[in-house]
CSV table of C-alpha atoms in Angstrom, one decimal:
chain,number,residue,atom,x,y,z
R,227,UNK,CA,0.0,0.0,0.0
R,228,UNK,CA,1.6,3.3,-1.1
R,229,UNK,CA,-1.3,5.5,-1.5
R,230,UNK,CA,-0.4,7.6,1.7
R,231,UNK,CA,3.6,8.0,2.3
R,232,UNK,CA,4.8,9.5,5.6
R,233,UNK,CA,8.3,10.7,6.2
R,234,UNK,CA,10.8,10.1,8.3
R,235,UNK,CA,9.6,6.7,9.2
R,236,UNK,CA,11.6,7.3,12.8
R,237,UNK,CA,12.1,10.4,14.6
R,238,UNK,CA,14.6,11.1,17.8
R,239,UNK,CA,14.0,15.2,19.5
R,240,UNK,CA,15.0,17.2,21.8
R,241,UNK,CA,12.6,19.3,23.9
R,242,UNK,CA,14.0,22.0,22.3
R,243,UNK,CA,14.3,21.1,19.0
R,244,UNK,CA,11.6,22.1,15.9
R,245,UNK,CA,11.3,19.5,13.4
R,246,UNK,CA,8.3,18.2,11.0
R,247,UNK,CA,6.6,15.4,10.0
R,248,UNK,CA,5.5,14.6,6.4
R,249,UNK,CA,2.1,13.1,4.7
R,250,UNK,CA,1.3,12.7,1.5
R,251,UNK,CA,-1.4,10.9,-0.2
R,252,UNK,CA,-1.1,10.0,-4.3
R,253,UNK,CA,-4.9,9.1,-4.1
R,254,UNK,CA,-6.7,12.0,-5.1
R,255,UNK,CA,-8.3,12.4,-1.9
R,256,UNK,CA,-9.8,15.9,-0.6
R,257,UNK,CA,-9.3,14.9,3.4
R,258,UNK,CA,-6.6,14.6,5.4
R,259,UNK,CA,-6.2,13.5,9.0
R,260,UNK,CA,-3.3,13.6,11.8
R,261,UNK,CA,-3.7,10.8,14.6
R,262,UNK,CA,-1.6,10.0,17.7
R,263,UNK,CA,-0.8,6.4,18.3
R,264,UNK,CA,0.1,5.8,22.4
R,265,UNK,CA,0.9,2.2,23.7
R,266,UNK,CA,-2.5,0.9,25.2
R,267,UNK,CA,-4.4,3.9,23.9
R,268,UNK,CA,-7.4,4.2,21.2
R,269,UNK,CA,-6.1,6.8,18.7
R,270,UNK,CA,-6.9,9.9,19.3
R,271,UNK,CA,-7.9,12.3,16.5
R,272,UNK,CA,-5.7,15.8,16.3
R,273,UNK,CA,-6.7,17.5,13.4
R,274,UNK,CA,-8.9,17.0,10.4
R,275,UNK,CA,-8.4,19.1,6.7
R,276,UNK,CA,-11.1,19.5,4.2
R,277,UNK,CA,-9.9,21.1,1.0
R,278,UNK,CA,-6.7,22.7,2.4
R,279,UNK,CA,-9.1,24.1,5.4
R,280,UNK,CA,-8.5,22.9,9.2
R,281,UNK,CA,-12.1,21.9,10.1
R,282,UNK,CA,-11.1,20.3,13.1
R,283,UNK,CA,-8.6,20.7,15.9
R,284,UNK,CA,-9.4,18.1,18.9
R,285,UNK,CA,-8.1,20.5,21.8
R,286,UNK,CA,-5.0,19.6,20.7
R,287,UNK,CA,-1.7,21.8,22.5
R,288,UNK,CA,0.0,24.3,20.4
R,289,UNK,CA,3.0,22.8,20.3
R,290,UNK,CA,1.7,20.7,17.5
R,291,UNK,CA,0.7,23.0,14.5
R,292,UNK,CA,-0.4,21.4,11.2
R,293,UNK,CA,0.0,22.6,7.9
R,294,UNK,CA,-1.6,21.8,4.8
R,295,UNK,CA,-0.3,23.7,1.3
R,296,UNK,CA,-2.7,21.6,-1.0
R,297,UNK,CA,-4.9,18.7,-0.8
R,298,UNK,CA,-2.1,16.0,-1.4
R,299,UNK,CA,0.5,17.1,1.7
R,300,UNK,CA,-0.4,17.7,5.1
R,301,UNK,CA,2.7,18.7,8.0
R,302,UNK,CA,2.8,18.4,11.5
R,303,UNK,CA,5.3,21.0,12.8
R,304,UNK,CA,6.6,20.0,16.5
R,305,UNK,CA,8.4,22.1,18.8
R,306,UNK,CA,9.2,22.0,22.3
R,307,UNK,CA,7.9,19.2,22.5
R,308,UNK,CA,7.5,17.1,26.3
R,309,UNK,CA,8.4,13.2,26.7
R,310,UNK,CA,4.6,12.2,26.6
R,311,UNK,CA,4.1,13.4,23.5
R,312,UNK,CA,6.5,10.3,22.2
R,313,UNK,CA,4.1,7.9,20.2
R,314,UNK,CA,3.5,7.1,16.7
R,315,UNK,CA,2.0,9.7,14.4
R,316,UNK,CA,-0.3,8.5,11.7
R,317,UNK,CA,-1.9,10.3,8.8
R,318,UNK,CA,-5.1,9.4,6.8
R,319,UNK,CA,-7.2,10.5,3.9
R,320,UNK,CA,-10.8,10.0,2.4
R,321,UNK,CA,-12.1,11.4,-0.4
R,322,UNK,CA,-13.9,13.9,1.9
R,323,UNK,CA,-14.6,14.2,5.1
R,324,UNK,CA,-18.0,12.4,5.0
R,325,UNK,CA,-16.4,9.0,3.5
R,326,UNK,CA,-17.0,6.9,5.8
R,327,UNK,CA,-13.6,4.8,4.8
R,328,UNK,CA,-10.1,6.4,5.9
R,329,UNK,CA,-6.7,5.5,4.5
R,330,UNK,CA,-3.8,5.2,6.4
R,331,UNK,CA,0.1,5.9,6.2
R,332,UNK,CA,2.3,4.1,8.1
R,333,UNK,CA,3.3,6.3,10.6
R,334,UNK,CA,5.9,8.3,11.8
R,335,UNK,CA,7.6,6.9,15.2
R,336,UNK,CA,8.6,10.1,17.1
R,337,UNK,CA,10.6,9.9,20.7
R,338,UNK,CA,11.3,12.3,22.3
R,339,UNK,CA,13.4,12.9,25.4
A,319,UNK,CA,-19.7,10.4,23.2
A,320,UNK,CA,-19.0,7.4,21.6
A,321,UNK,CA,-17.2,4.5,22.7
A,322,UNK,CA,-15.2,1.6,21.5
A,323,UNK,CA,-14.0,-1.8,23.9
A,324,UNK,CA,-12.2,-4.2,22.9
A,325,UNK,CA,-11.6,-6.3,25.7
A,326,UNK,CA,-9.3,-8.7,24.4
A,327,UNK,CA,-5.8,-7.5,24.6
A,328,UNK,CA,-4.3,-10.8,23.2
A,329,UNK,CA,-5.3,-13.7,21.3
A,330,UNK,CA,-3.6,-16.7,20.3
A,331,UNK,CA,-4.4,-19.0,17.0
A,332,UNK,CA,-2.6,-22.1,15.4
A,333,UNK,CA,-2.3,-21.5,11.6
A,334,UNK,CA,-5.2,-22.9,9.8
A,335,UNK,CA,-7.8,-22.3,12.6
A,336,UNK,CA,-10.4,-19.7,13.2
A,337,UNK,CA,-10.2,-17.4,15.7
A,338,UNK,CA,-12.6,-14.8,16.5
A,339,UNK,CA,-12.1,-11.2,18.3
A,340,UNK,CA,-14.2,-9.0,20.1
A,341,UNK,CA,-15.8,-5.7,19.8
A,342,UNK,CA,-18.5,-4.1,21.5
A,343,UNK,CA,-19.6,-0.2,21.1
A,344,UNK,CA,-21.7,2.1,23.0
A,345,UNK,CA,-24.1,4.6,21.1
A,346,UNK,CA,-27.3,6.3,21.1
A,347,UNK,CA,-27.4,6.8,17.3
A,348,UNK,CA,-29.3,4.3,14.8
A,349,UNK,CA,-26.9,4.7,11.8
A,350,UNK,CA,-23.3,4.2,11.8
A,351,UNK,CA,-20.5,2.3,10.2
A,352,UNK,CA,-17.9,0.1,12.1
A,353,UNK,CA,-14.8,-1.2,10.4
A,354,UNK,CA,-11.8,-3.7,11.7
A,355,UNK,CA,-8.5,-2.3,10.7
A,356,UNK,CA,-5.0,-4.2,10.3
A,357,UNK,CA,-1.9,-2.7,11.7
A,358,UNK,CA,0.8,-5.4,11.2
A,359,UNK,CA,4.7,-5.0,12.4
A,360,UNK,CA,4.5,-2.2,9.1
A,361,UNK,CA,2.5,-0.2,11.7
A,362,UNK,CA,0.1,0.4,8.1
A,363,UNK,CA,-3.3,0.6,9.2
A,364,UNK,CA,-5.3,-1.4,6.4
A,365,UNK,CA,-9.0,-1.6,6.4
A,366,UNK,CA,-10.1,-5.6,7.0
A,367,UNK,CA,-13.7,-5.1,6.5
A,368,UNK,CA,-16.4,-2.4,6.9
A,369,UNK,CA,-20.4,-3.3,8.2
A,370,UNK,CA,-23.2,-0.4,7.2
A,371,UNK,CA,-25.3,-0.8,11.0
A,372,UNK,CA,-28.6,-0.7,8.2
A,373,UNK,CA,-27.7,-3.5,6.7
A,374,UNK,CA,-28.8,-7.0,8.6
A,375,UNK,CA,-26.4,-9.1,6.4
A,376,UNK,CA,-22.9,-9.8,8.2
A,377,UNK,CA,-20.0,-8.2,5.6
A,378,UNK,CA,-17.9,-11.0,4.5
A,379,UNK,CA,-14.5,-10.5,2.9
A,380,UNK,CA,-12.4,-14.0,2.1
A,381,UNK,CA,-11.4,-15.5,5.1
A,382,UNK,CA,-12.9,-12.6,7.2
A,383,UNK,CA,-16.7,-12.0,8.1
A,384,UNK,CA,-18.2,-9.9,10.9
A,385,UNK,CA,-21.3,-10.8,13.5
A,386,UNK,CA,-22.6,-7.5,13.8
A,387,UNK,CA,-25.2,-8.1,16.8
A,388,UNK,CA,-27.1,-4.7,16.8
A,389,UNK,CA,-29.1,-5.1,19.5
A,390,UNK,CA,-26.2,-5.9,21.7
A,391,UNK,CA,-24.2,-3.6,20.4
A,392,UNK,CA,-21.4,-6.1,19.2
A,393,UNK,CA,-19.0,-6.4,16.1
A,394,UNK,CA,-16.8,-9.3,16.4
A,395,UNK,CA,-14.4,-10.5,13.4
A,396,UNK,CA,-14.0,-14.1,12.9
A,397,UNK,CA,-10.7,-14.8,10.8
A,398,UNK,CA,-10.8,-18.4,9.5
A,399,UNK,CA,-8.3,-20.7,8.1
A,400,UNK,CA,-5.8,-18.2,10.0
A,401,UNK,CA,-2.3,-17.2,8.2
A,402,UNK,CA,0.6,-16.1,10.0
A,403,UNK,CA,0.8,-12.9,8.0
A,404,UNK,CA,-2.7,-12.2,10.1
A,405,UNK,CA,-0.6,-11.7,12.7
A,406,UNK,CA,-0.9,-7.8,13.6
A,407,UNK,CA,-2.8,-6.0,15.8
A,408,UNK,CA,-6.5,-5.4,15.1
A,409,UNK,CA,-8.4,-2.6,16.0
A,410,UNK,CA,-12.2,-2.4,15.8
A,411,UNK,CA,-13.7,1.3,15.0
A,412,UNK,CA,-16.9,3.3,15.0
A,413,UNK,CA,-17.9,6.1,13.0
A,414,UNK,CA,-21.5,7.8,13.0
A,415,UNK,CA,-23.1,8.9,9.9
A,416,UNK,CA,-24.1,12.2,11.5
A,417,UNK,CA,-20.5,13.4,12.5
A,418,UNK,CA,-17.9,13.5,9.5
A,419,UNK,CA,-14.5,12.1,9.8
A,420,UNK,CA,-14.6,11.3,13.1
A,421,UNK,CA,-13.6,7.5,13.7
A,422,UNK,CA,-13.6,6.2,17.5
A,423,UNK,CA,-10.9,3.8,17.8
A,424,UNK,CA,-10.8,0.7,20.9
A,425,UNK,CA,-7.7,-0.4,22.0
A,426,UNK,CA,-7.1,-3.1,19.9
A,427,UNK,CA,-6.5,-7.0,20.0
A,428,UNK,CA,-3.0,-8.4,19.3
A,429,UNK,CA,-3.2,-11.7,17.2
A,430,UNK,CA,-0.6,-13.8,17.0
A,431,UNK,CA,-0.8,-17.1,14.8
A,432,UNK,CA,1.5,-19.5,15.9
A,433,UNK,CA,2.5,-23.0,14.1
């Protein structure tokens, strides 16, 4: 499955540090999502794009801050970041945000320490 | 809110048998969709099968079908004639018709298929 790419594949910060994580999708698709991945967790929705527009931002903290130039690439700048936020980012897309079916990338493995 | 239990952490299956995992769901709506995803050691989450909560028929795909209990509020996958490349963990999600994108995720099952 190659239909959504993420980049880097593993990820090692600082607290300090600013880095950013890459999606992009080679389906066509209008929507794109950001999820968090933590051990023994459901996965939790942070932020949902519809045509290049944020539509949704699940109270997530403002040290994440997405990004999303056109309806194929989606960013998820990170800085200072905290230890907890360590988990594996995933990013989806559906044709639009009413599509009941979302495809996924496979994830970007961040630690942080 | 929604929510999503999956009260089987693990599960164990010799290759070639059928093994069946758990789902159940709490909601107040009458239309939804649920879905069982994949994520093997790849950590790509691939959609297993998808059941409309209007239709009465259990979604079947190959070796995987669905008894989507309605009443009860249950979704459980049965996996037959199990493969080790079924090993992976398997989550089981809900998403209402009403709300868009929103997909409620449970904690997911980890399968492994042993010899």
């Amino acid at each position: 499955e190659t239909g959504v790419t993420q980049t880097p594949r593993h990820l090692v910060m600082g607290m300090t540090n600013k880095k950013s994580l890459k999606c992009e999708q080679h389906l066509g698709h209008n929507a794109m999502y950001w999820y968090k991945q933590s051990a023994k967790k459901p996965l939790e929705l942070m932020f949902v794009y519809s045509l290049e527009e944020r539509v949704e931002n699940n109270s997530v903290p403002s040290r994440f801050s997405p990004e999303c130039p056109n309806s194929s690439h989606l960013f998820l700048h990170l800085h200072t970041l905290q230890p907890e936020d360590s988990a594996l980012y995933l990013c989806a897309s559906s044709p639009d945000t009413t599509w009941e079916t979302q495809y996924f990338g496979p994830g970007t493995r961040l630690l942080v320490l | 809110a929604q929510t999503v239990t999956q009260s089987q952490p693990e599960m164990s299956v010799q290759e070639a048998e059928t093994v069946t995992l758990s789902c159940t769901y709490d909601t107040s709506e009458s239309d939804y969709y649920l879905f069982w995803y994949k994520q093997p050691p790849s950590r790509q989450m691939i959609l297993v099968i998808r059941q409309e909560a209007y239709k009465q028929q259990n979604a079947t795909e190959n070796r995987f079908s669905v008894n989507f209990q309605k009443a009860a509020k249950s979704f459980s996958l049965k996996i037959s004639d199990s493969q080790l490349g079924d090993a992976a963990m398997y989550f089981c999600a809900y998403r209402s018709t009403g709300t868009a994108s929103k997909l409620t995720f449970g904690t997911g099952t980890r399968l492994q298929v042993t010899l």
